[in-house]
JSON list of C-alpha atoms in Angstrom, two decimals:
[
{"chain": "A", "resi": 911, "resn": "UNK", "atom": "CA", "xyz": [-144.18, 32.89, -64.55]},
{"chain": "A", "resi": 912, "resn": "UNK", "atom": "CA", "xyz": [-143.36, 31.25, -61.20]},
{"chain": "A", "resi": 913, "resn": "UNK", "atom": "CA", "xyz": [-145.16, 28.02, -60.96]},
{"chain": "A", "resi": 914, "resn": "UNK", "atom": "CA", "xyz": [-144.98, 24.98, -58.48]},
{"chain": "A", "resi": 915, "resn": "UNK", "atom": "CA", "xyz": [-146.17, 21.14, -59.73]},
{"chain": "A", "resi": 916, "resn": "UNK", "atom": "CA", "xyz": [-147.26, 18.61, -57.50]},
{"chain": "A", "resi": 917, "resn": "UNK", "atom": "CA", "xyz": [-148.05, 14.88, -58.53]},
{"chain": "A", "resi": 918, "resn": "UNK", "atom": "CA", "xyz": [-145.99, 12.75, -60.23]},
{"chain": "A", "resi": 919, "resn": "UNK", "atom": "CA", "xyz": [-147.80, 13.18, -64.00]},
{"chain": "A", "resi": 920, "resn": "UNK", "atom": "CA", "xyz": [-149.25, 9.28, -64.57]},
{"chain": "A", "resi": 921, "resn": "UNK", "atom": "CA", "xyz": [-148.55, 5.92, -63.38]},
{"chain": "A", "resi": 922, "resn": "UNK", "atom": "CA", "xyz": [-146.01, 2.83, -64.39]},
{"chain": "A", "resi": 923, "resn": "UNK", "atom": "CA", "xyz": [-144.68, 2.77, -67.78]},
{"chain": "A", "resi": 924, "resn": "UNK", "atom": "CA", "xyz": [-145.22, -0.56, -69.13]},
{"chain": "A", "resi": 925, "resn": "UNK", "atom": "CA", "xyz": [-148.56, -1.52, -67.96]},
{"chain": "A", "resi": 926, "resn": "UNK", "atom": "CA", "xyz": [-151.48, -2.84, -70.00]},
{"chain": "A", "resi": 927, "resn": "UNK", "atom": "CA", "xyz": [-153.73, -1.38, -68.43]},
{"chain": "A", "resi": 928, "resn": "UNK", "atom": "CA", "xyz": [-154.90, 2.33, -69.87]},
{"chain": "A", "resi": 929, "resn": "UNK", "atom": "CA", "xyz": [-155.50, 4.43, -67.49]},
{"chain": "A", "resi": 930, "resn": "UNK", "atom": "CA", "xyz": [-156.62, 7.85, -68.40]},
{"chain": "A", "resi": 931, "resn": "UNK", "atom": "CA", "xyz": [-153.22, 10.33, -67.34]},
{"chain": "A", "resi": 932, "resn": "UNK", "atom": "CA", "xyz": [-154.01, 13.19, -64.54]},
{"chain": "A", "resi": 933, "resn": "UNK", "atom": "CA", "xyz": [-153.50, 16.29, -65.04]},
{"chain": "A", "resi": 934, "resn": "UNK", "atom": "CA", "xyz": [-150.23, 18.14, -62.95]},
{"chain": "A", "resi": 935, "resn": "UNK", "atom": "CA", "xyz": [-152.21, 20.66, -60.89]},
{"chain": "A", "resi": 936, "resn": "UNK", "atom": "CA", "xyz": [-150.32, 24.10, -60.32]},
{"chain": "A", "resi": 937, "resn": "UNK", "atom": "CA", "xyz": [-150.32, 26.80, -58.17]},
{"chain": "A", "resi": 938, "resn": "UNK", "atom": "CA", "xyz": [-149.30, 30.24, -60.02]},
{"chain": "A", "resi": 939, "resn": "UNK", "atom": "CA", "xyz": [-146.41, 31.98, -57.31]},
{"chain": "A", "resi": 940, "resn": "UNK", "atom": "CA", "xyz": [-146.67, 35.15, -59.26]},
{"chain": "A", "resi": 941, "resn": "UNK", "atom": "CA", "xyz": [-149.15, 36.79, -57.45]},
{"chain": "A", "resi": 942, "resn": "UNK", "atom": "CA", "xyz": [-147.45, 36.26, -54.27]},
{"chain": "A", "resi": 943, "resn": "UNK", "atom": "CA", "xyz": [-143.92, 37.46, -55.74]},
{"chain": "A", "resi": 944, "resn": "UNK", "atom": "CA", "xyz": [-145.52, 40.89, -56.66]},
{"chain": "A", "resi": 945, "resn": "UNK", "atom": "CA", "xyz": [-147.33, 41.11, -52.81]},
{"chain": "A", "resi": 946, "resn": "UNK", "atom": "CA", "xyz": [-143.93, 40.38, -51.50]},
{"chain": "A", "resi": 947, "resn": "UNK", "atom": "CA", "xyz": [-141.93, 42.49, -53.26]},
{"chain": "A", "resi": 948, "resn": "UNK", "atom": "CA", "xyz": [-144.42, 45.69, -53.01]},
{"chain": "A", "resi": 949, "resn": "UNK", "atom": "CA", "xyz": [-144.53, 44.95, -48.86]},
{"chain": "A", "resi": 950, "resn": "UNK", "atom": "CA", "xyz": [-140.64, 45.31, -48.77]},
{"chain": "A", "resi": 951, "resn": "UNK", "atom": "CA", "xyz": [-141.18, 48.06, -50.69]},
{"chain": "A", "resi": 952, "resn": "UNK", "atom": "CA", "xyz": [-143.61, 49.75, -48.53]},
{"chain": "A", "resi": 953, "resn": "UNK", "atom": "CA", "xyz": [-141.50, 48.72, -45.18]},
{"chain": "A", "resi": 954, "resn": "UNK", "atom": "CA", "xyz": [-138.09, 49.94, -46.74]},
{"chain": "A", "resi": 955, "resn": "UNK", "atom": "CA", "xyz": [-139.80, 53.77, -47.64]},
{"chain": "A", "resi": 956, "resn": "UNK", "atom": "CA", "xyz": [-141.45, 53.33, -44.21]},
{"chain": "A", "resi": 957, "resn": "UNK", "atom": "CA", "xyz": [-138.90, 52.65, -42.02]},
{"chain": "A", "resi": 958, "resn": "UNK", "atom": "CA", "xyz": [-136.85, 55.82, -40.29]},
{"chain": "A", "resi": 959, "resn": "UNK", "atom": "CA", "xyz": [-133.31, 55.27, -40.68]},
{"chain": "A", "resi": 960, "resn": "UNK", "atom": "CA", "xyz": [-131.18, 55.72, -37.48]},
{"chain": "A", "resi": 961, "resn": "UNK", "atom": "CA", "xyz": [-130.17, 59.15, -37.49]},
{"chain": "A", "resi": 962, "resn": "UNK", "atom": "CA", "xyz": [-126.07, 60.19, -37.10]},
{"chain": "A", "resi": 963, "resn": "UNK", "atom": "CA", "xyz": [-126.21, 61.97, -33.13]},
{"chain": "A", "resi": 964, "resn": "UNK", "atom": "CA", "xyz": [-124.34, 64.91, -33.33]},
{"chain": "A", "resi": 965, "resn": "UNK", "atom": "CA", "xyz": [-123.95, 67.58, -30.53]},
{"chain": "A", "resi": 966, "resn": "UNK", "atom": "CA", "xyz": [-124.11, 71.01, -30.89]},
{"chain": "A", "resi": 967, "resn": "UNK", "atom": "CA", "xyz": [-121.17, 73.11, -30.26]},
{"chain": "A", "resi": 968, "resn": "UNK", "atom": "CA", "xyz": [-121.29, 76.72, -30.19]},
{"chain": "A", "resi": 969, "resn": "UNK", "atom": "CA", "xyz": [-118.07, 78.14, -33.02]},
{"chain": "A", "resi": 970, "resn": "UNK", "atom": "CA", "xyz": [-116.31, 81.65, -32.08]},
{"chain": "A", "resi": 971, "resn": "UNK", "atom": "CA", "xyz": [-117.31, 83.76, -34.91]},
{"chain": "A", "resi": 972, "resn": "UNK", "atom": "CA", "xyz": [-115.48, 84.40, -37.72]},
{"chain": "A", "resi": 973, "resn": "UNK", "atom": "CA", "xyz": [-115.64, 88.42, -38.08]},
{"chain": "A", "resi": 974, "resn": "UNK", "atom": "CA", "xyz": [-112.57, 89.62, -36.46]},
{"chain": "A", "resi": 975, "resn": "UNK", "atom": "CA", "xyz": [-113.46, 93.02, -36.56]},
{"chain": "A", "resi": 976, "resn": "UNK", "atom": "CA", "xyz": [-115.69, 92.23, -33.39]},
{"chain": "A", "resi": 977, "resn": "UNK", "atom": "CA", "xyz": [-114.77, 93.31, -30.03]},
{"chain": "A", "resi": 978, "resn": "UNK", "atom": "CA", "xyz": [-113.34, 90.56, -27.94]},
{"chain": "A", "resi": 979, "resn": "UNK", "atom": "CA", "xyz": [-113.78, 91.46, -24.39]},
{"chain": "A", "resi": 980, "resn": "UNK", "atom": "CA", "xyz": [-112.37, 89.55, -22.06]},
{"chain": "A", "resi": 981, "resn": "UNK", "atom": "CA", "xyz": [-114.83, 88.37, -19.24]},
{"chain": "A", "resi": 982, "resn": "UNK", "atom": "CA", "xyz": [-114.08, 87.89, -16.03]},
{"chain": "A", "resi": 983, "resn": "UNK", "atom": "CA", "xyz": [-115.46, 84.59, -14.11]},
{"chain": "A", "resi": 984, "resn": "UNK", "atom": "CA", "xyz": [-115.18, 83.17, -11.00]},
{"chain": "A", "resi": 985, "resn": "UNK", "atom": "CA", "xyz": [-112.72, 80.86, -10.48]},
{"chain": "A", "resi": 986, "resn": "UNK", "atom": "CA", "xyz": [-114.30, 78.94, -7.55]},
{"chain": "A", "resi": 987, "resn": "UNK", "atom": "CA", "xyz": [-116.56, 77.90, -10.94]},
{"chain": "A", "resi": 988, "resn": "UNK", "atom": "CA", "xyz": [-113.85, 76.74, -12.97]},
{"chain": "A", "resi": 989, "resn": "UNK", "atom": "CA", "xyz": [-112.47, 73.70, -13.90]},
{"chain": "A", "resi": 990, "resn": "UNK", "atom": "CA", "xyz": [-109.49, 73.46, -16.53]},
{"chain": "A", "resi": 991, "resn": "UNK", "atom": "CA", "xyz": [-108.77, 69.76, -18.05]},
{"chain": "A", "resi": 992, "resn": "UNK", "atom": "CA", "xyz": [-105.77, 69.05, -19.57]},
{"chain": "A", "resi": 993, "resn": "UNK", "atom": "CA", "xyz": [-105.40, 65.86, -22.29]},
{"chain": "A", "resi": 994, "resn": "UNK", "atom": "CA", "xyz": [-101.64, 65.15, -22.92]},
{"chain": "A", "resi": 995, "resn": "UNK", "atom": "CA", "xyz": [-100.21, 61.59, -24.29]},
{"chain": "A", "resi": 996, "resn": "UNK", "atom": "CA", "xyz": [-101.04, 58.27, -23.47]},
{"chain": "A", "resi": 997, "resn": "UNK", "atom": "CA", "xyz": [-104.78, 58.74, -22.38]},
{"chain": "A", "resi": 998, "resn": "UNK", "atom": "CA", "xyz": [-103.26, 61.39, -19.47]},
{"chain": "A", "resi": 999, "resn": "UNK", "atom": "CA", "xyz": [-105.92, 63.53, -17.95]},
{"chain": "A", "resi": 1000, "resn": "UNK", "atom": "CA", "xyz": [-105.24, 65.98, -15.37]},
{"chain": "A", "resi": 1001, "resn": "UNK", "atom": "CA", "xyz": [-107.49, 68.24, -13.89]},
{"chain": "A", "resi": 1002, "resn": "UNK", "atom": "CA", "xyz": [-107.71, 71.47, -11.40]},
{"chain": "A", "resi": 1003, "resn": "UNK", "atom": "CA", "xyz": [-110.42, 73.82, -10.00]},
{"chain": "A", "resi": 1004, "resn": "UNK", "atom": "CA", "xyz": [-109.04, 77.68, -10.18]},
{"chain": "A", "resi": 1005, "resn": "UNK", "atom": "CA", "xyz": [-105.78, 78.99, -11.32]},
{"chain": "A", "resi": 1006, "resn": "UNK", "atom": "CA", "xyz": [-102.72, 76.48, -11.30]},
{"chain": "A", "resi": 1007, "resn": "UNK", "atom": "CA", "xyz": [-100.59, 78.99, -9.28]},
{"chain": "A", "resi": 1008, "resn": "UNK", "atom": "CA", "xyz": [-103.64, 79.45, -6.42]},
{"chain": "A", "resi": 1009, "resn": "UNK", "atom": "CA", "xyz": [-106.30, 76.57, -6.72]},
{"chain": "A", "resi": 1010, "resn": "UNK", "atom": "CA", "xyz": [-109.40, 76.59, -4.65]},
{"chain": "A", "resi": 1011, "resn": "UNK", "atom": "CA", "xyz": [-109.09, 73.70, -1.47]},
{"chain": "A", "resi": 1012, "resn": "UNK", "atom": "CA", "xyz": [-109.18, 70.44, -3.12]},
{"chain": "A", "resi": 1013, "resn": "UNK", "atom": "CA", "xyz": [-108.14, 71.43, -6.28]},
{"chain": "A", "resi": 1014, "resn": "UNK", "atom": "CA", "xyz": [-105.24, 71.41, -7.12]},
{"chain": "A", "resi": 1015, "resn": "UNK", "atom": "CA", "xyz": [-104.05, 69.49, -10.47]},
{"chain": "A", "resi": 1016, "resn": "UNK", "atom": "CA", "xyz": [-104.91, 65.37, -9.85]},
{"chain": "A", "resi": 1017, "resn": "UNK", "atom": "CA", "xyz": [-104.73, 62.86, -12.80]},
{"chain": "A", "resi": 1018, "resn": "UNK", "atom": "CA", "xyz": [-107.77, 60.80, -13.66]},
{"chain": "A", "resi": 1019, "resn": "UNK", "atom": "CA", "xyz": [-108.91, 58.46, -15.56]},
{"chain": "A", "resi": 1020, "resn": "UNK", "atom": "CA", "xyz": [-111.77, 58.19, -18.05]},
{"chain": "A", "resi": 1021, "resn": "UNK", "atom": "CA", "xyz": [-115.29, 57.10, -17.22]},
{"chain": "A", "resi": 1022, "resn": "UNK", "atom": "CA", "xyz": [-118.09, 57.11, -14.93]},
{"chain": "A", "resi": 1023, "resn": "UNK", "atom": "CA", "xyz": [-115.18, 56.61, -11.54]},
{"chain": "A", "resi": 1024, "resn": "UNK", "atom": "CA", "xyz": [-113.14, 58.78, -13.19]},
{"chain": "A", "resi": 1025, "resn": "UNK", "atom": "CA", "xyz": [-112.98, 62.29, -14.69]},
{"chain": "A", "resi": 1026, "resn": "UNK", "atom": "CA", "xyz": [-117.12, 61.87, -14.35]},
{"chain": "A", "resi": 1027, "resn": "UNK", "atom": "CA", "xyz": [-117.27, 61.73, -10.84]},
{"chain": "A", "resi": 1028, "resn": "UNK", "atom": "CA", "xyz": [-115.01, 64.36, -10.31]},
{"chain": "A", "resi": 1029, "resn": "UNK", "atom": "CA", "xyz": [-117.50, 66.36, -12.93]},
{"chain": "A", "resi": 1030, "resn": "UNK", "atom": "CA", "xyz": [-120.56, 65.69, -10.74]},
{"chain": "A", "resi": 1031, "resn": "UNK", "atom": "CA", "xyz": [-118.84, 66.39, -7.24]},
{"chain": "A", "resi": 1032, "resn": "UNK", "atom": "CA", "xyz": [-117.53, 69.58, -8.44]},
{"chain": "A", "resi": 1033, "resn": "UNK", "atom": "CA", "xyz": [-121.12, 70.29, -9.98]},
{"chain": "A", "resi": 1034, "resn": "UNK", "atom": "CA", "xyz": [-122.27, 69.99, -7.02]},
{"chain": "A", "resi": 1035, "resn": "UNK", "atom": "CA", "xyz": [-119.89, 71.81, -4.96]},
{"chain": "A", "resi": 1036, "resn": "UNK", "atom": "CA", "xyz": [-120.41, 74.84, -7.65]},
{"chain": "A", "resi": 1037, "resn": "UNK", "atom": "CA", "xyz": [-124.04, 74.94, -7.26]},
{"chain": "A", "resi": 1038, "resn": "UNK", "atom": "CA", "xyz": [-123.38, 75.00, -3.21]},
{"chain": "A", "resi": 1039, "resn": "UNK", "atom": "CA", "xyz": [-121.37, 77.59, -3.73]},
{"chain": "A", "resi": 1040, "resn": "UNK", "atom": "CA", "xyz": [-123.47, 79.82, -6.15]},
{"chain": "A", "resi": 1041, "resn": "UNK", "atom": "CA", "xyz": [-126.96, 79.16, -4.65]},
{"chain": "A", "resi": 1042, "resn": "UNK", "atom": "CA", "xyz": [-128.45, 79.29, -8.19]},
{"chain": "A", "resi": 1043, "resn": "UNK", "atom": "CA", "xyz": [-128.12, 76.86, -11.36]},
{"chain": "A", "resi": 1044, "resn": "UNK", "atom": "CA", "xyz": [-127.80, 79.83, -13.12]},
{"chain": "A", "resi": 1045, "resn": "UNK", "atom": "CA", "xyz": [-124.17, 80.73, -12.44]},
{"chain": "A", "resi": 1046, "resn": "UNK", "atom": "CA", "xyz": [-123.35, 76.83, -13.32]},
{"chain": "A", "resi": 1047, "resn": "UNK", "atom": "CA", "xyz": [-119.90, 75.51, -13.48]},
{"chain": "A", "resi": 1048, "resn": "UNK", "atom": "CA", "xyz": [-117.16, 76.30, -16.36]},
{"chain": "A", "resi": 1049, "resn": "UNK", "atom": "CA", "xyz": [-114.84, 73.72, -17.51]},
{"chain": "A", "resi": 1050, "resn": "UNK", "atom": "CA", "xyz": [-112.01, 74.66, -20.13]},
{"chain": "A", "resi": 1051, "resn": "UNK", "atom": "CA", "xyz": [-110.85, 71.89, -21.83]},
{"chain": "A", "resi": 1052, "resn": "UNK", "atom": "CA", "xyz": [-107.09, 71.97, -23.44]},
{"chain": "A", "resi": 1053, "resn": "UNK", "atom": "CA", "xyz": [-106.11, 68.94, -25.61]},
{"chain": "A", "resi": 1054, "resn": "UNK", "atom": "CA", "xyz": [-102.59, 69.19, -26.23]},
{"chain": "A", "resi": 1055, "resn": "UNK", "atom": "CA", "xyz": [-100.76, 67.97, -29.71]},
{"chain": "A", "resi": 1056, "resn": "UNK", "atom": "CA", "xyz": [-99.84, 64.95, -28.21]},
{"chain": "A", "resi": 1057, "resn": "UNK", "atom": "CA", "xyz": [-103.66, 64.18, -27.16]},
{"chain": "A", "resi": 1058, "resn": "UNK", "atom": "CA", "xyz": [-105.69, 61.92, -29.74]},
{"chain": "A", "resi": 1059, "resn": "UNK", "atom": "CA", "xyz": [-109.39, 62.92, -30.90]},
{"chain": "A", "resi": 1060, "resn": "UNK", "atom": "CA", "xyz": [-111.16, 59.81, -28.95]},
{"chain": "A", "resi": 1061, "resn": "UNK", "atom": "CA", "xyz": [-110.10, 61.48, -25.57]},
{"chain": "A", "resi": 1062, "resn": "UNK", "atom": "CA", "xyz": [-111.12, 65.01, -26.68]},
{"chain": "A", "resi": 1063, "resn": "UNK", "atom": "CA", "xyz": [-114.57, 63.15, -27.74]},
{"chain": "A", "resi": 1064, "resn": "UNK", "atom": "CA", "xyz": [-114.76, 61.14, -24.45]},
{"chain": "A", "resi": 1065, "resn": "UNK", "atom": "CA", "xyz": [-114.38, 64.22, -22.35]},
{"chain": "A", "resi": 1066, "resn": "UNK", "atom": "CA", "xyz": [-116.64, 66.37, -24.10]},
{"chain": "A", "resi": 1067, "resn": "UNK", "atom": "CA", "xyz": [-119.18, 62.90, -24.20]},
{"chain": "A", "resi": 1068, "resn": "UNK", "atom": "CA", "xyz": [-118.48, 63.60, -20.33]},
{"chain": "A", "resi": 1069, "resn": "UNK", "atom": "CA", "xyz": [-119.54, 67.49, -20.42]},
{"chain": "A", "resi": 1070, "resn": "UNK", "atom": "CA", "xyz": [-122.79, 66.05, -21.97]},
{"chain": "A", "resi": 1071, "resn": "UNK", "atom": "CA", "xyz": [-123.57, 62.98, -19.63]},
{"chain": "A", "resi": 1072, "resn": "UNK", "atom": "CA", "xyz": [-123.30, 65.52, -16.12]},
{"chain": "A", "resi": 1073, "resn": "UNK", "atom": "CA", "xyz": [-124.99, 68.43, -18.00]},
{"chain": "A", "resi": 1074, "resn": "UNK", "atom": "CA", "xyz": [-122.32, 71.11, -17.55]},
{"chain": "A", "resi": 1075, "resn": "UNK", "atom": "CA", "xyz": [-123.71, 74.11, -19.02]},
{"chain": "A", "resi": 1076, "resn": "UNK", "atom": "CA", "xyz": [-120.64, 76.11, -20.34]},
{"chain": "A", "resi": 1077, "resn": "UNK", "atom": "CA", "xyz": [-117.39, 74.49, -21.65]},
{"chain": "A", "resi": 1078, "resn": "UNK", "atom": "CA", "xyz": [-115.08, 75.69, -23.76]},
{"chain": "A", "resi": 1079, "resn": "UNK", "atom": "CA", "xyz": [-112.01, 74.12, -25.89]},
{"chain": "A", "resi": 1080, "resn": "UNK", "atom": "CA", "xyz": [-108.81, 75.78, -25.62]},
{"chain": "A", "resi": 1081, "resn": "UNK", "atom": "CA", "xyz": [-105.43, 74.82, -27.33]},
{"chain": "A", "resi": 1082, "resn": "UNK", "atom": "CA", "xyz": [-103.38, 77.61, -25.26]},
{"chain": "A", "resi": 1083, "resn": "UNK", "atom": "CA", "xyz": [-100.80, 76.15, -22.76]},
{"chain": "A", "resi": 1084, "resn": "UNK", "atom": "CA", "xyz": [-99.12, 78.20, -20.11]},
{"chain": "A", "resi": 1085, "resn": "UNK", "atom": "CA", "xyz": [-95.29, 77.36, -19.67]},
{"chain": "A", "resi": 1086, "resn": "UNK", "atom": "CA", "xyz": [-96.70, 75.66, -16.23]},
{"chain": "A", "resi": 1087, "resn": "UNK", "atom": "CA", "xyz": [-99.20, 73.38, -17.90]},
{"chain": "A", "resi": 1088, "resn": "UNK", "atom": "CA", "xyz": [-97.12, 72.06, -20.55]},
{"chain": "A", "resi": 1089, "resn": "UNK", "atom": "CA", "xyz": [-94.89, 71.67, -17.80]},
{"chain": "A", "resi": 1090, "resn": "UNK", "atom": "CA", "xyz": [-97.40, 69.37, -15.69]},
{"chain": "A", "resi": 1091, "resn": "UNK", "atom": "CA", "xyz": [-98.32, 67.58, -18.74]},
{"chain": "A", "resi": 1092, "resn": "UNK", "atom": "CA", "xyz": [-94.85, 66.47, -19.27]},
{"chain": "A", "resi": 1093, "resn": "UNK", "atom": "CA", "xyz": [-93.50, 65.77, -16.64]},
{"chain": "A", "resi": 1094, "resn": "UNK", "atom": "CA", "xyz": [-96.36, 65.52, -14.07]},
{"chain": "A", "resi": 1095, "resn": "UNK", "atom": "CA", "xyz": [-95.06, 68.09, -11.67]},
{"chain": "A", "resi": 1096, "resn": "UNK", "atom": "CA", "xyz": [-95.73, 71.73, -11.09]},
{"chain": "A", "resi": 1097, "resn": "UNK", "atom": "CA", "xyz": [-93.71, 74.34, -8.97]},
{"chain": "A", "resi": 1098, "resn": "UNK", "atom": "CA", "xyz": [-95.33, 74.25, -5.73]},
{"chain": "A", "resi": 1099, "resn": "UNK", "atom": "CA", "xyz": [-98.96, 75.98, -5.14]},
{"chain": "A", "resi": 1100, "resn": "UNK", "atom": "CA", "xyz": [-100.77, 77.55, -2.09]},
{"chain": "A", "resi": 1101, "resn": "UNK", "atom": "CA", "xyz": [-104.55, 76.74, -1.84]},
{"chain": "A", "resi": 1102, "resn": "UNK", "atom": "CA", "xyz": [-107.36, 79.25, -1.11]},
{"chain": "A", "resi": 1103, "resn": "UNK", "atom": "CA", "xyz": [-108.82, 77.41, 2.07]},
{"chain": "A", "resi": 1104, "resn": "UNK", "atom": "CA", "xyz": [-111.50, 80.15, 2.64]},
{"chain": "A", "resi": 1105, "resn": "UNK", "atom": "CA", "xyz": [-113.66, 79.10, -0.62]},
{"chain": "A", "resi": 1106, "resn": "UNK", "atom": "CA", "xyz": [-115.28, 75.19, -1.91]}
]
């Protein structure tokens, strides 16, 4: 039993005088021990935990007996990222050989005056072109061996901060790619002026 005494129990030892002795007075803590103990209790079964975010990412399926057809997009809509080594990011709208006017391959960097503004221009340069948020852009996404899992996480944080409605990860490399990757060249490439 929790208790707490006050007073100091009698007066001077030695005296002549007898003075009747006072009793300690207490104050019983038990009762507020228990209340204590059931309100943490009731807060800790109370209390939502912060929940893990996750984002959803739509798998391939695993039935290869299905028919994969190959589907044919625009490529004004397109934007491929490639992740190499040492944080490098390099991006470009269309096909490496032909990009569309302004895009061919350019290395970013990470973050909002990065690879993100590059993400919203071209949204919105898509959605000029298209007339409709329906036909949205497409960005492929190809982390290479040599890229680490934080910039495939950043870039795919990216995909979900400018709301680009159809991404896909890739891990195929065409001779040329690997080639830009490396060494940061490409064999030279004509741009499509007529299209965004």
């Amino acid at each position: 039993m929790a208790e707490l005494n006050t007073g100091d129990g009698g007066g001077k030892k030695g005296s002549k005088k007898v003075r009747s002795k006072k009793q300690n007075s207490k104050v019983d803590l038990t009762a507020m021990v228990d209340l204590a103990f059931l309100l943490i209790t009731f807060f800790m079964l109370t209390t939502t935990l912060s929940k893990p975010q996750s984002m959803n990412l739509g798998l391939p399926d695993k039935d290869p007996e299905k028919d994969n057809k190959d589907v044919k997009v625009d490529e004004n809509r397109t934007m491929t990222i490639l992740l190499g080594d040492n944080n490098k990011l390099v991006r470009y709208v269309g096909l490496l050989a032909t990009p569309v006017k302004g895009g061919a391959p350019k290395d970013f960097e990470y973050g909002k005056d990065g690879i993100r503004k590059e993400l919203l221009s071209r949204k919105a340069a898509v959605l000029q072109y298209t007339g409709t948020k329906d036909k949205g852009m497409i960005v492929i996404i190809k982390p290479s061996k040599k890229s680490n899992y934080r910039n495939l996480v950043d870039v795919l944080d990216e995909m979900a901060i400018v709301g680009v409605p159809t991404y896909a990860i890739v891990n195929e490399f065409s001779p040329e790619e690997a080639k830009l990757l490396a060494t940061g060249t490409t064999p030279p490439v004509a741009e499509k002026t007529a299209n965004p």
